[in-house]
Amino acid sequence: MSKETFYVTTPIYYPSDRLHIGHAYTTTAADSIARFKEMQGYDTMFLTGSDEHGQKIERRAAESGEEPQQYVNKVVATFIELWQKLGIEYDQFIRTTDENHQRVVREIFQKLYDKGDIYLDKYEGWYCTPCESYWQERQVSEEEVCPDCGRPLEWVAEESYFFKMSKYADRLLEHIKEHPDFIQPESRRNEMVNFIESGLDDLSVSRTTFDWGIECPVNEDHVIYVWIDALSNYITAMGYLSNEEKFNHYWPADIHLVGKDILRFHTIIWPSILMALDLPLPKQVFGHGWLLTETGKMSKSVGNVVDPLELIEDFGRDAIRYFLLREVQFGADGTYSTEALIQRINSDLANDLGNLLNRTVSMVEQYFSGVVPAPDAELEVDRDLKETARQTQERVAAELEGLHFTTALEELWQFVRRCNKYIDQTKPWILGRDESQQERLGTILYNLLAGLRQIAIMLKPFLVDTPKKIGRQIGAQQNIRKASWEDLTEWQVLRPSSRVEKGDALFPRIDLDEYFEQKQESSREEELEVKGDKAESKKDDKKAKPSAEEQKENLISFEDFKKLELKVARVVMAERISGSDSLLRLEVDLGQEQRQLVAGLAGHYSEEELKGKEIVIVANLEPAEIFGVTSQGMLLAAEDEDGSLALLQPENRVEPGSHIS
Ligand code: MSP
């Protein structure tokens, strides 16, 4: 009999930026559930990928002076690097620029068109370029900003193809009501039901305002709008219209994991498209919450984006995976902070788990010269430990089944603590002094090793390196590597007379203050390096005085000068950038908009002194990332020989945003 399949997906990510810890959150969750199902004997399929078309990507590519394909290739390579470093073992990575995907999406469009579910009309309304979302007039307030992200909307009026989504509203509602697991968690299901009940409009599915997309098969002036293109990845990757055997094997998906911001697309647009194609719907769409920082949602412009690669470098991937899965209840919003991460590492990983392993292996070395002892007669306390292990594996499995990663790990840690308590109850260090207690001591240490084997196996869905490290130290590496969930039913598996092998601490404790000091130190060094480079180039400038001829070449034309957009800005607030001695983050008012700038003013002006000052900025300078903060422009200041700074300011008070010419 062939194995039962389990197919899980993450959203496909936009290669418009590097990925942050929020993206790592979804993908780690998907990886964890896939590993668990694999251990349960399922034929698993874990799909992730990249969503590479659309206006936003086209613009980003243009900004970096590259062809879109060249640009996405470069960014997608950074995704793959991150997933490798985080130990994400996806089975397939789909790119929407893949030849097969593009061909099948065109066929899907054609099918819907032939069926009469796609028709040509005119689209008029609000459009948010960063979110790639259209908004009806009734959904937009007077400020004319995107209801989702708050950024300014653009009014668009153009010919567009529409998908008859309204036609499927009743069937969809019925499906949601008959399949309570289809949208999870429950609170989000109610939100979606209300949304559908308030009436569904037909959906604009093509664009004429940009080119970077899949060409529409029925009209070459249009490209297929991003949601049909993106959502179809879940079936094109499984062989829809290209490998029917594979498609029938894996489809429908068991779980689409998505963030709450794109739940609507997955529970309304996507099932409607599938219904129109006469395909079965995915069994579940799970909308998880956001991972926020203490300063709110991560965003490049606020400069609070947490880079997972840096965290992996500093703390190791298992600590990051543990934190992501343990800290925030899957479904709710949660907060990332380095303090909370370090706290988890110290208390759960170093203290509870690390100590258990270290104490156990050390005692086997001390009392049995590193040889695994044979267990002997069982007492009540031993039976209780085994029974707790049995219950733990059942509970962890049940929690994982419902994607409750947090409670699954909580259950597992109760068992880790139970093992530590077993040491305190049985006091092996006292038995060790008494020759006649050798057999009892051997039984206790055997049980501890067996408990650690259980822990290592139960950790396999969550962590990548730790189960192997535990396996190596307790002398059961192969056994743990191969272990399935079923193997947890056996307690007495370790071979007496095999050897333990003491290794390094699983998770060294981290001193919070020392960590932050070190971080500041390395940022300072980085800063000095930058300054050093500048000083070097200044020296070089002095060394080579330009000749009259060269000076002439340095002249710029009036046309070039006109490209500079100089404006008056008023400083709203200023604050130090942590880790830098010289940099301040300024928020400035430009009349129509507020911006943030990074400026090397610390030591020259106090934060208070700057507030309310009118300054001059270059407003059309390409944004730059400095110390993790995005600087959207540059202020002008004069610097004399001894390094004193003076800000350039208008002589009289003028309106912020005034042009300088
Ligand atoms: N390309 C679309 C998805 C198409 S799926 C057919 C997209 N891409 S995205 O890169 O912007 O976001 C992908 C996922 O990352 C979304 O599920 C989103 O919710 C998630 N996250 C983005 N920031 C996040 C956090 N701060 N926290 C948790 N998840 C976050 O949308």
XYZ file of C-alpha atoms and ligand atoms in Angstrom:
692
model
C 0.000 0.000 0.000
C 1.424 3.416 -0.859
C 2.052 5.861 1.972
C -0.421 8.560 2.862
C 0.701 11.974 1.613
C 1.084 15.214 3.516
C 1.518 18.398 1.497
C 2.342 21.682 3.269
C 3.194 25.063 1.761
C 4.501 28.458 2.851
C 3.635 31.593 0.908
C 6.042 32.305 -1.897
C 8.076 35.355 -0.892
C 8.646 38.554 -2.842
C 12.254 39.050 -3.813
C 11.903 42.781 -3.274
C 14.084 42.749 -0.158
C 16.113 40.352 1.922
C 13.986 38.122 4.109
C 13.586 38.956 7.783
C 12.852 36.998 10.931
C 9.082 37.220 10.263
C 9.513 35.196 7.064
C 11.769 32.740 8.881
C 8.927 32.276 11.365
C 6.439 30.850 8.817
C 9.051 28.754 7.088
C 10.394 27.255 10.317
C 6.840 26.316 11.302
C 6.275 24.615 7.940
C 9.616 22.827 8.209
C 8.740 21.625 11.673
C 5.367 20.159 10.737
C 6.858 18.548 7.628
C 9.637 16.915 9.677
C 7.053 15.634 12.149
C 4.863 14.117 9.428
C 7.911 12.556 7.822
C 8.735 10.922 11.166
C 5.184 9.633 11.320
C 5.726 7.850 8.039
C 3.895 10.164 5.626
C 5.056 10.789 2.093
C 5.606 14.513 2.735
C 5.853 17.375 0.296
C 7.018 20.746 1.625
C 6.877 23.545 -0.917
C 8.232 27.065 -0.645
C 9.468 29.527 -3.233
C 9.513 33.043 -4.598
C 6.865 35.305 -6.114
C 8.854 37.165 -8.696
C 6.516 39.209 -10.892
C 4.788 42.548 -10.496
C 5.315 46.248 -10.557
C 7.125 46.419 -7.239
C 9.841 44.052 -8.434
C 10.024 45.826 -11.795
C 10.638 49.112 -9.964
C 13.191 47.644 -7.586
C 15.121 46.174 -10.498
C 15.072 49.533 -12.292
C 16.306 51.273 -9.135
C 19.277 48.954 -8.960
C 19.922 49.355 -12.686
C 19.304 45.705 -13.499
C 17.013 43.652 -15.693
C 14.185 42.194 -13.569
C 15.335 38.612 -14.190
C 18.897 39.436 -13.201
C 17.642 41.245 -10.101
C 15.358 38.425 -8.914
C 18.040 35.805 -9.517
C 20.318 37.685 -7.166
C 17.731 38.135 -4.387
C 16.334 34.609 -4.628
C 19.873 33.279 -4.110
C 19.852 35.023 -0.701
C 16.578 33.248 0.198
C 18.076 29.882 -0.575
C 21.154 30.707 1.458
C 18.969 31.644 4.441
C 16.901 28.462 4.235
C 20.044 26.349 4.102
C 21.547 28.084 7.100
C 18.331 27.738 9.078
C 18.133 24.019 8.274
C 14.936 24.302 6.235
C 14.503 21.057 4.321
C 11.946 21.912 1.680
C 11.200 19.288 -0.969
C 10.644 21.761 -3.740
C 11.360 25.445 -4.369
C 9.145 27.080 -6.962
C 9.959 30.323 -8.738
C 7.143 32.030 -10.607
C 9.640 32.767 -13.378
C 10.062 29.003 -13.965
C 9.195 28.113 -17.533
C 6.699 25.423 -16.532
C 4.906 27.675 -14.048
C 4.487 30.423 -16.630
C 3.140 28.048 -19.251
C 0.624 26.450 -16.888
C -0.553 29.825 -15.542
C -1.281 30.889 -19.138
C -3.272 27.676 -19.607
C -5.197 28.294 -16.397
C -6.080 31.793 -17.589
C -7.171 30.417 -20.959
C -9.332 27.731 -19.323
C -11.109 30.297 -17.152
C -11.568 32.564 -20.158
C -12.956 29.770 -22.341
C -15.373 28.878 -19.612
C -16.683 32.455 -19.531
C -15.359 33.076 -16.011
C -12.967 35.769 -17.230
C -14.253 38.791 -19.175
C -12.905 42.149 -20.357
C -14.067 45.337 -18.638
C -12.691 48.573 -17.285
C -11.058 48.883 -13.924
C -11.135 52.140 -12.074
C -10.105 52.506 -8.490
C -7.367 52.800 -5.938
C -4.203 50.771 -6.127
C -1.486 50.252 -3.545
C 1.756 49.490 -5.335
C 3.716 48.151 -2.336
C 0.874 45.737 -1.392
C -0.155 45.131 -5.001
C -3.775 45.498 -3.863
C -6.755 47.172 -5.415
C -9.278 48.988 -3.252
C -12.848 50.010 -3.893
C -13.750 53.631 -3.265
C -15.948 52.637 -0.346
C -12.975 50.962 1.340
C -10.746 54.040 1.201
C -10.950 56.955 3.623
C -10.413 60.632 2.813
C -6.675 60.394 3.420
C -6.459 58.175 0.334
C -4.023 55.798 1.931
C -3.924 52.006 1.766
C -6.254 50.484 4.408
C -3.656 47.743 4.984
C -0.304 49.489 5.093
C -1.222 53.189 5.364
C 0.888 54.268 2.378
C -0.470 56.611 -0.331
C -2.682 54.992 -2.984
C -2.583 55.612 -6.716
C -5.777 56.139 -8.735
C -5.784 53.869 -11.757
C -8.202 53.635 -14.641
C -7.520 50.996 -17.239
C -8.891 48.140 -19.259
C -8.659 44.899 -17.351
C -9.809 41.292 -17.427
C -12.033 40.274 -14.553
C -12.555 36.925 -12.891
C -16.165 36.185 -11.927
C -15.455 35.650 -8.264
C -18.936 36.740 -7.205
C -20.299 33.636 -8.928
C -18.587 31.383 -6.358
C -19.488 33.255 -3.166
C -22.391 31.015 -2.145
C -20.521 27.764 -2.795
C -17.571 29.116 -0.890
C -19.637 30.067 2.137
C -21.208 26.638 2.138
C -17.792 24.990 1.967
C -16.458 27.059 4.868
C -19.487 26.213 6.988
C -19.335 22.500 6.186
C -15.578 22.254 6.773
C -14.817 23.937 10.090
C -11.107 23.117 9.721
C -10.801 24.833 6.345
C -9.891 28.217 7.867
C -7.882 28.199 11.066
C -7.625 29.582 13.705
C -11.320 29.911 14.344
C -11.339 33.659 15.068
C -9.963 34.282 11.596
C -12.641 32.058 10.048
C -15.376 34.344 11.383
C -13.595 37.363 9.937
C -13.526 35.734 6.491
C -17.157 34.636 6.664
C -18.218 38.213 7.493
C -16.160 39.468 4.600
C -17.797 37.109 2.088
C -21.251 37.799 3.465
C -20.766 41.520 2.925
C -20.602 40.756 -0.836
C -17.825 39.734 -3.215
C -16.879 41.799 -6.258
C -15.392 40.301 -9.389
C -11.624 40.415 -9.393
C -9.342 42.327 -11.715
C -6.846 39.765 -13.001
C -4.756 41.552 -15.612
C -2.724 44.747 -15.886
C -1.556 46.965 -18.712
C 0.529 49.393 -16.643
C 3.643 47.257 -16.326
C 5.364 44.494 -18.274
C 7.066 42.290 -15.713
C 4.556 39.462 -15.557
C 3.207 36.486 -17.452
C 1.743 37.541 -20.766
C -2.002 37.145 -21.035
C -2.785 34.361 -23.568
C -5.861 36.138 -24.920
C -4.419 39.643 -25.268
C -0.739 40.452 -25.518
C -1.200 43.993 -24.182
C -2.032 42.573 -20.762
C 0.020 40.725 -18.196
C -1.632 38.339 -15.766
C -2.079 40.114 -12.470
C -0.032 38.783 -9.627
C -2.596 36.834 -7.560
C -3.571 34.302 -10.280
C 0.109 33.963 -11.051
C 1.197 33.635 -7.412
C -1.571 31.464 -5.982
C -1.347 28.971 -8.829
C 2.167 28.068 -7.671
C 0.660 25.559 -5.250
C -0.654 23.473 -8.161
C 1.829 24.236 -10.941
C 4.629 23.011 -8.670
C 2.717 19.760 -8.136
C 2.425 19.051 -11.843
C -0.998 20.483 -12.682
C -1.352 20.272 -16.482
C 2.181 18.920 -16.732
C 2.506 15.801 -14.566
C -0.945 14.511 -13.754
C 0.356 11.541 -11.768
C 2.267 13.734 -9.372
C -0.592 16.208 -9.181
C -3.152 13.551 -8.306
C -0.753 12.143 -5.761
C -0.248 15.352 -3.732
C -3.208 17.609 -4.448
C -5.227 18.794 -2.510
C -2.721 20.344 -0.111
C -3.116 19.513 3.549
C -2.083 22.928 4.852
C -1.336 26.317 3.362
C 0.493 28.288 6.051
C 0.079 32.028 5.516
C 0.329 35.271 7.465
C -2.925 36.912 8.480
C -2.376 39.717 5.942
C -2.788 37.329 3.012
C -5.402 35.035 4.505
C -8.167 36.668 2.481
C -6.407 35.906 -0.777
C -6.007 32.288 0.247
C -9.509 31.699 1.582
C -11.511 33.663 -0.974
C -9.655 34.220 -4.244
C -7.778 30.928 -4.254
C -10.733 28.610 -3.527
C -12.844 30.480 -6.085
C -10.190 29.905 -8.753
C -9.982 26.228 -7.784
C -13.765 25.874 -7.970
C -13.733 27.453 -11.406
C -11.086 24.920 -12.452
C -13.173 22.084 -10.954
C -10.357 21.177 -8.586
C -10.670 20.147 -4.930
C -9.874 22.786 -2.297
C -6.941 22.581 0.114
C -7.884 20.923 3.392
C -6.760 23.824 5.540
C -5.496 27.389 5.359
C -3.880 28.480 8.593
C -3.469 32.246 9.108
C -0.773 32.928 11.663
C -0.074 36.223 13.409
C 2.845 38.578 12.956
C 6.157 38.558 14.635
C 6.633 42.148 15.713
C 9.528 43.958 17.304
C 9.314 46.177 20.345
C 9.057 49.128 17.966
C 6.180 47.564 15.993
C 5.961 45.845 12.626
C 9.290 45.268 10.965
C 9.885 47.675 8.168
C 12.904 48.844 6.286
C 11.935 52.492 6.573
C 11.630 52.304 10.369
C 14.967 50.492 10.485
C 13.780 47.737 12.879
C 14.177 44.759 10.576
C 15.699 41.762 12.364
C 18.114 39.869 10.126
C 17.889 36.108 10.746
C 21.345 35.481 9.284
C 22.924 37.710 11.907
C 21.046 35.883 14.666
C 22.081 32.489 13.306
C 25.666 33.719 13.269
C 25.454 34.943 16.880
C 23.367 32.217 18.532
C 23.208 29.211 16.183
C 20.243 28.023 14.178
C 18.727 25.732 16.797
C 18.427 28.545 19.334
C 16.621 30.666 16.728
C 14.340 27.822 15.665
C 13.545 27.059 19.298
C 12.735 30.693 20.035
C 10.509 31.104 16.974
C 8.495 27.985 17.737
C 8.418 28.330 21.517
C 7.960 32.018 22.204
C 4.897 32.978 20.213
C 1.659 31.074 20.161
C 1.113 30.163 16.515
C -1.857 32.196 15.341
C -1.393 35.176 17.659
C 0.913 38.160 17.176
C 4.120 38.050 19.183
C 7.216 40.073 19.855
C 10.818 39.372 19.024
C 13.471 40.816 21.303
C 17.081 39.798 21.729
C 16.617 39.903 25.523
C 13.778 37.362 25.303
C 15.837 35.183 22.971
C 18.817 35.166 25.337
C 16.513 34.451 28.258
C 15.112 31.378 26.444
C 18.588 30.161 25.530
C 19.781 30.445 29.122
C 16.792 29.038 30.928
C 15.357 26.371 28.618
C 18.248 25.318 26.437
C 21.366 25.803 28.565
C 19.885 25.244 31.987
C 17.113 22.655 31.619
C 18.278 20.647 28.615
C 22.035 21.307 28.562
C 22.436 20.537 32.262
C 20.431 17.330 32.039
C 22.699 16.000 29.317
C 25.847 17.205 30.985
C 24.965 15.785 34.413
C 23.914 12.426 32.984
C 26.905 11.846 30.730
C 29.328 13.057 33.427
C 27.911 10.566 35.930
C 28.134 7.687 33.435
C 31.794 8.620 32.930
C 32.476 8.995 36.622
C 30.736 5.883 37.926
C 30.889 3.508 34.933
C 33.972 4.774 33.039
C 31.730 5.957 30.207
C 30.100 2.554 29.577
C 26.290 2.444 29.400
C 25.176 0.331 32.387
C 22.517 -2.397 32.160
C 19.181 -1.603 33.820
C 18.032 -3.726 36.703
C 14.887 -4.017 38.856
C 12.391 -1.181 38.481
C 11.020 0.986 41.295
C 7.925 3.207 41.340
C 9.926 6.334 40.577
C 11.308 4.682 37.413
C 7.866 3.564 36.270
C 6.597 7.101 36.802
C 9.392 8.530 34.649
C 8.611 6.095 31.831
C 4.912 6.770 32.057
C 5.573 10.524 31.825
C 7.639 9.901 28.699
C 4.804 7.909 27.155
C 2.258 10.619 27.908
C 4.640 13.328 26.673
C 5.052 11.785 23.248
C 1.283 11.515 22.888
C 0.747 15.109 23.945
C 3.548 16.523 21.806
C 2.095 14.683 18.801
C -1.425 15.944 19.489
C -0.231 19.546 19.883
C 1.873 19.378 16.728
C -1.072 17.956 14.836
C -2.973 21.182 15.617
C 0.096 23.355 14.816
C 0.410 24.332 18.478
C 4.190 24.485 18.429
C 4.397 26.462 21.650
C 2.411 24.005 23.727
C 4.130 21.046 22.076
C 7.489 22.397 23.262
C 6.059 23.258 26.658
C 4.971 19.620 27.066
C 8.370 18.395 25.968
C 10.119 20.703 28.445
C 7.975 19.428 31.260
C 9.497 16.054 30.565
C 13.018 17.559 30.441
C 12.360 19.058 33.872
C 10.877 15.773 35.057
C 14.182 14.063 34.178
C 16.125 16.692 36.145
C 13.784 16.103 39.052
C 14.388 12.350 38.762
C 18.078 13.030 39.416
C 17.199 15.072 42.500
C 14.808 12.361 43.739
C 17.127 9.385 43.218
C 20.377 11.140 44.326
C 22.864 9.084 42.277
C 25.831 10.922 43.840
C 24.959 9.332 47.201
C 24.522 5.849 45.688
C 27.873 6.315 43.970
C 29.640 6.206 47.319
C 28.185 2.787 48.149
C 29.548 -0.321 46.358
C 26.403 -2.317 47.158
C 24.230 0.212 45.243
C 25.993 -0.265 41.876
C 22.994 -1.952 40.265
C 20.507 0.654 41.432
C 22.854 3.405 40.265
C 23.168 1.685 36.874
C 19.379 1.526 36.516
C 19.011 5.229 37.284
C 21.676 6.291 34.822
C 20.284 3.969 32.171
C 16.848 5.561 32.614
C 18.338 9.016 32.294
C 20.074 8.048 29.054
C 16.840 6.482 27.797
C 14.956 9.670 28.745
C 17.521 11.730 26.801
C 17.035 9.444 23.816
C 13.303 10.132 23.965
C 13.944 13.874 24.212
C 16.329 13.845 21.254
C 13.770 12.014 19.104
C 10.928 14.320 20.125
C 13.134 17.320 19.334
C 13.690 16.212 15.742
C 10.689 18.086 14.291
C 11.855 21.331 15.912
C 15.655 21.418 15.968
C 18.288 20.298 13.505
C 21.656 19.929 15.250
C 20.711 19.307 18.871
C 19.167 15.829 18.426
C 22.366 14.712 16.674
C 24.567 16.225 19.377
C 22.589 14.514 22.126
C 22.747 11.285 20.121
C 26.520 11.493 19.839
C 26.999 12.152 23.568
C 24.741 9.304 24.712
C 26.288 6.939 22.159
C 23.145 6.532 20.033
C 23.780 8.757 17.046
C 22.617 6.353 14.349
C 19.618 5.305 16.349
C 18.406 8.865 16.776
C 19.141 9.863 13.218
C 16.947 7.075 11.887
C 14.276 7.180 14.586
C 10.647 7.582 13.589
C 7.909 8.792 15.939
C 6.877 5.168 16.382
C 10.299 4.386 17.887
C 9.340 6.408 20.949
C 7.169 3.537 22.147
C 10.349 1.605 22.993
C 12.152 2.725 26.152
C 14.940 0.200 26.482
C 16.754 0.661 23.196
C 20.262 1.814 24.160
C 22.701 -1.061 24.248
C 24.340 -1.657 27.628
C 28.123 -1.732 27.180
C 28.036 0.894 24.392
C 29.920 4.088 25.299
C 28.884 7.644 26.020
C 31.053 10.468 24.717
C 31.112 13.691 26.642
C 31.114 16.754 24.379
C 30.867 20.525 24.579
C 27.960 22.194 26.345
C 24.884 21.992 24.080
C 24.096 25.673 24.569
C 26.642 27.838 26.366
C 25.028 30.405 28.661
C 25.017 33.943 27.309
C 25.638 36.996 29.441
C 23.146 39.604 28.269
C 25.284 42.647 29.113
C 28.415 41.128 27.662
C 26.571 40.267 24.465
C 25.328 43.817 23.977
C 28.729 45.269 24.853
C 30.382 43.035 22.274
C 27.805 44.026 19.688
C 28.461 47.697 20.341
C 32.161 47.104 20.156
C 31.925 45.463 16.738
C 29.600 48.207 15.454
C 32.143 50.768 16.637
C 34.875 48.905 14.789
C 32.710 48.828 11.700
C 32.164 52.558 12.031
C 35.866 53.191 12.448
C 36.539 51.139 9.361
C 34.117 53.309 7.413
C 35.729 56.465 8.826
C 39.159 54.997 8.130
C 38.207 54.430 4.524
C 36.975 57.997 4.310
C 40.156 59.360 5.881
C 42.203 57.300 3.442
C 40.342 58.709 0.517
C 40.705 62.248 1.935
C 44.449 61.712 2.177
C 44.469 60.493 -1.380
C 42.500 63.583 -2.389
C 45.101 65.828 -0.815
C 48.005 63.925 -2.301
C 46.760 64.334 -5.825
C 45.820 67.951 -6.368
C 43.768 68.145 -9.551
C 45.380 69.898 -12.459
C 43.607 72.806 -14.125
C 42.628 70.407 -16.873
C 41.231 67.920 -14.386
C 39.467 70.684 -12.526
C 37.670 71.530 -15.702
C 36.612 67.888 -16.031
C 35.169 68.079 -12.533
C 32.723 70.755 -13.593
C 29.126 69.680 -13.801
C 26.611 71.001 -16.278
C 23.619 73.068 -15.289
C 21.483 70.100 -16.361
C 23.301 67.919 -13.835
C 22.900 70.525 -11.123
C 19.166 70.677 -11.816
C 18.905 66.997 -10.977
C 19.615 67.800 -7.334
C 16.464 68.319 -5.309
C 17.408 70.550 -2.391
C 14.696 71.257 0.157
C 14.150 72.851 3.525
C 13.203 70.393 6.258
C 12.261 70.944 9.889
C 13.688 68.570 12.494
C 10.858 66.952 14.436
C 12.990 64.746 16.613
C 16.520 63.438 16.961
C 17.888 60.411 18.762
C 21.098 58.451 19.096
C 21.544 55.333 16.995
C 22.460 52.545 19.337
C 25.948 51.207 18.750
C 27.207 54.371 17.033
C 29.137 57.245 18.638
C 28.599 59.719 15.884
C 25.263 59.008 14.269
C 21.838 60.426 15.025
C 18.504 59.426 13.575
C 16.464 62.498 12.655
C 12.804 62.651 11.817
C 12.160 65.635 9.585
C 9.078 67.377 8.302
C 9.064 68.105 4.558
C 5.606 69.671 4.431
C 3.867 66.932 2.453
C 5.713 64.088 4.143
C 7.918 63.058 7.038
C 11.212 61.309 6.527
C 14.047 59.922 8.531
C 17.684 60.747 7.989
C 20.874 59.436 9.451
C 23.461 62.138 10.135
C 26.878 62.238 11.792
C 25.939 65.074 14.144
C 26.380 63.473 17.577
C 29.082 65.337 19.477
C 28.350 68.496 17.489
C 24.686 69.054 18.353
C 22.583 67.648 21.155
C 19.309 65.900 20.325
C 17.365 68.697 22.079
C 19.237 71.441 20.256
C 18.317 70.004 16.870
C 14.589 69.818 17.512
C 12.718 72.539 15.565
C 15.799 73.571 13.525
C 15.334 74.203 9.840
C 17.942 72.484 7.744
C 18.736 71.861 4.104
C 18.591 68.368 2.676
C 19.233 66.607 -0.609
C 15.774 65.124 -0.988
C 16.254 62.899 -4.026
C 19.266 60.942 -2.858
C 18.923 57.161 -3.123
C 18.015 55.760 0.356
C 20.904 54.111 2.181
C 20.987 51.660 5.065
C 23.299 52.939 7.831
C 23.602 50.973 11.072
C 20.369 49.194 10.247
C 18.506 52.479 9.790
C 17.341 53.688 6.396
C 18.403 57.224 5.601
C 16.020 58.868 3.148
C 18.130 61.817 2.080
C 21.166 63.738 3.308
C 21.440 66.952 5.283
C 23.992 69.577 4.336
C 26.603 70.835 6.784
C 29.936 72.582 6.481
C 33.042 71.063 8.042
C 36.169 73.098 8.706
C 39.769 71.863 8.939
C 39.601 70.970 12.635
C 36.439 68.948 12.084
C 33.836 71.374 13.542
C 30.442 71.116 11.922
C 27.922 73.839 11.081
C 24.494 73.084 9.666
C 23.349 74.955 6.584
C 20.126 76.766 7.393
C 17.804 79.239 5.600
C 18.295 82.784 6.822
C 14.624 83.245 7.685
C 12.022 80.754 8.717
C 10.370 79.222 5.637
C 7.758 76.506 5.155
C 9.172 72.974 5.463
C 9.363 71.379 2.035
C 10.332 74.656 0.285
C 12.523 74.094 -2.769
C 16.016 75.562 -2.893
C 17.205 76.754 -6.262
N 4.114 37.048 -2.372
C 3.064 37.145 -1.430
C 2.519 35.788 -1.077
C 1.974 34.997 -2.211
S 1.480 33.425 -1.712
C 0.724 32.802 -3.067
C 3.582 37.820 -0.147
N 4.900 37.815 0.015
S 5.675 38.506 1.239
O 7.056 38.218 1.017
O 5.312 39.875 1.342
O 5.165 37.856 2.525
C 5.136 36.486 2.667
C 4.678 36.047 4.027
O 5.491 36.572 5.055
C 3.236 36.457 4.357
O 2.561 35.315 4.843
C 3.402 37.440 5.489
O 2.353 37.371 6.401
C 4.675 36.923 6.121
N 5.295 37.933 6.956
C 5.826 39.143 6.566
N 6.210 39.813 7.685
C 5.936 39.066 8.780
C 6.147 39.204 10.146
N 6.694 40.275 10.663
N 5.748 38.180 10.946
C 5.211 37.031 10.451
N 5.002 36.866 9.166
C 5.323 37.874 8.313
O 2.785 38.276 0.630
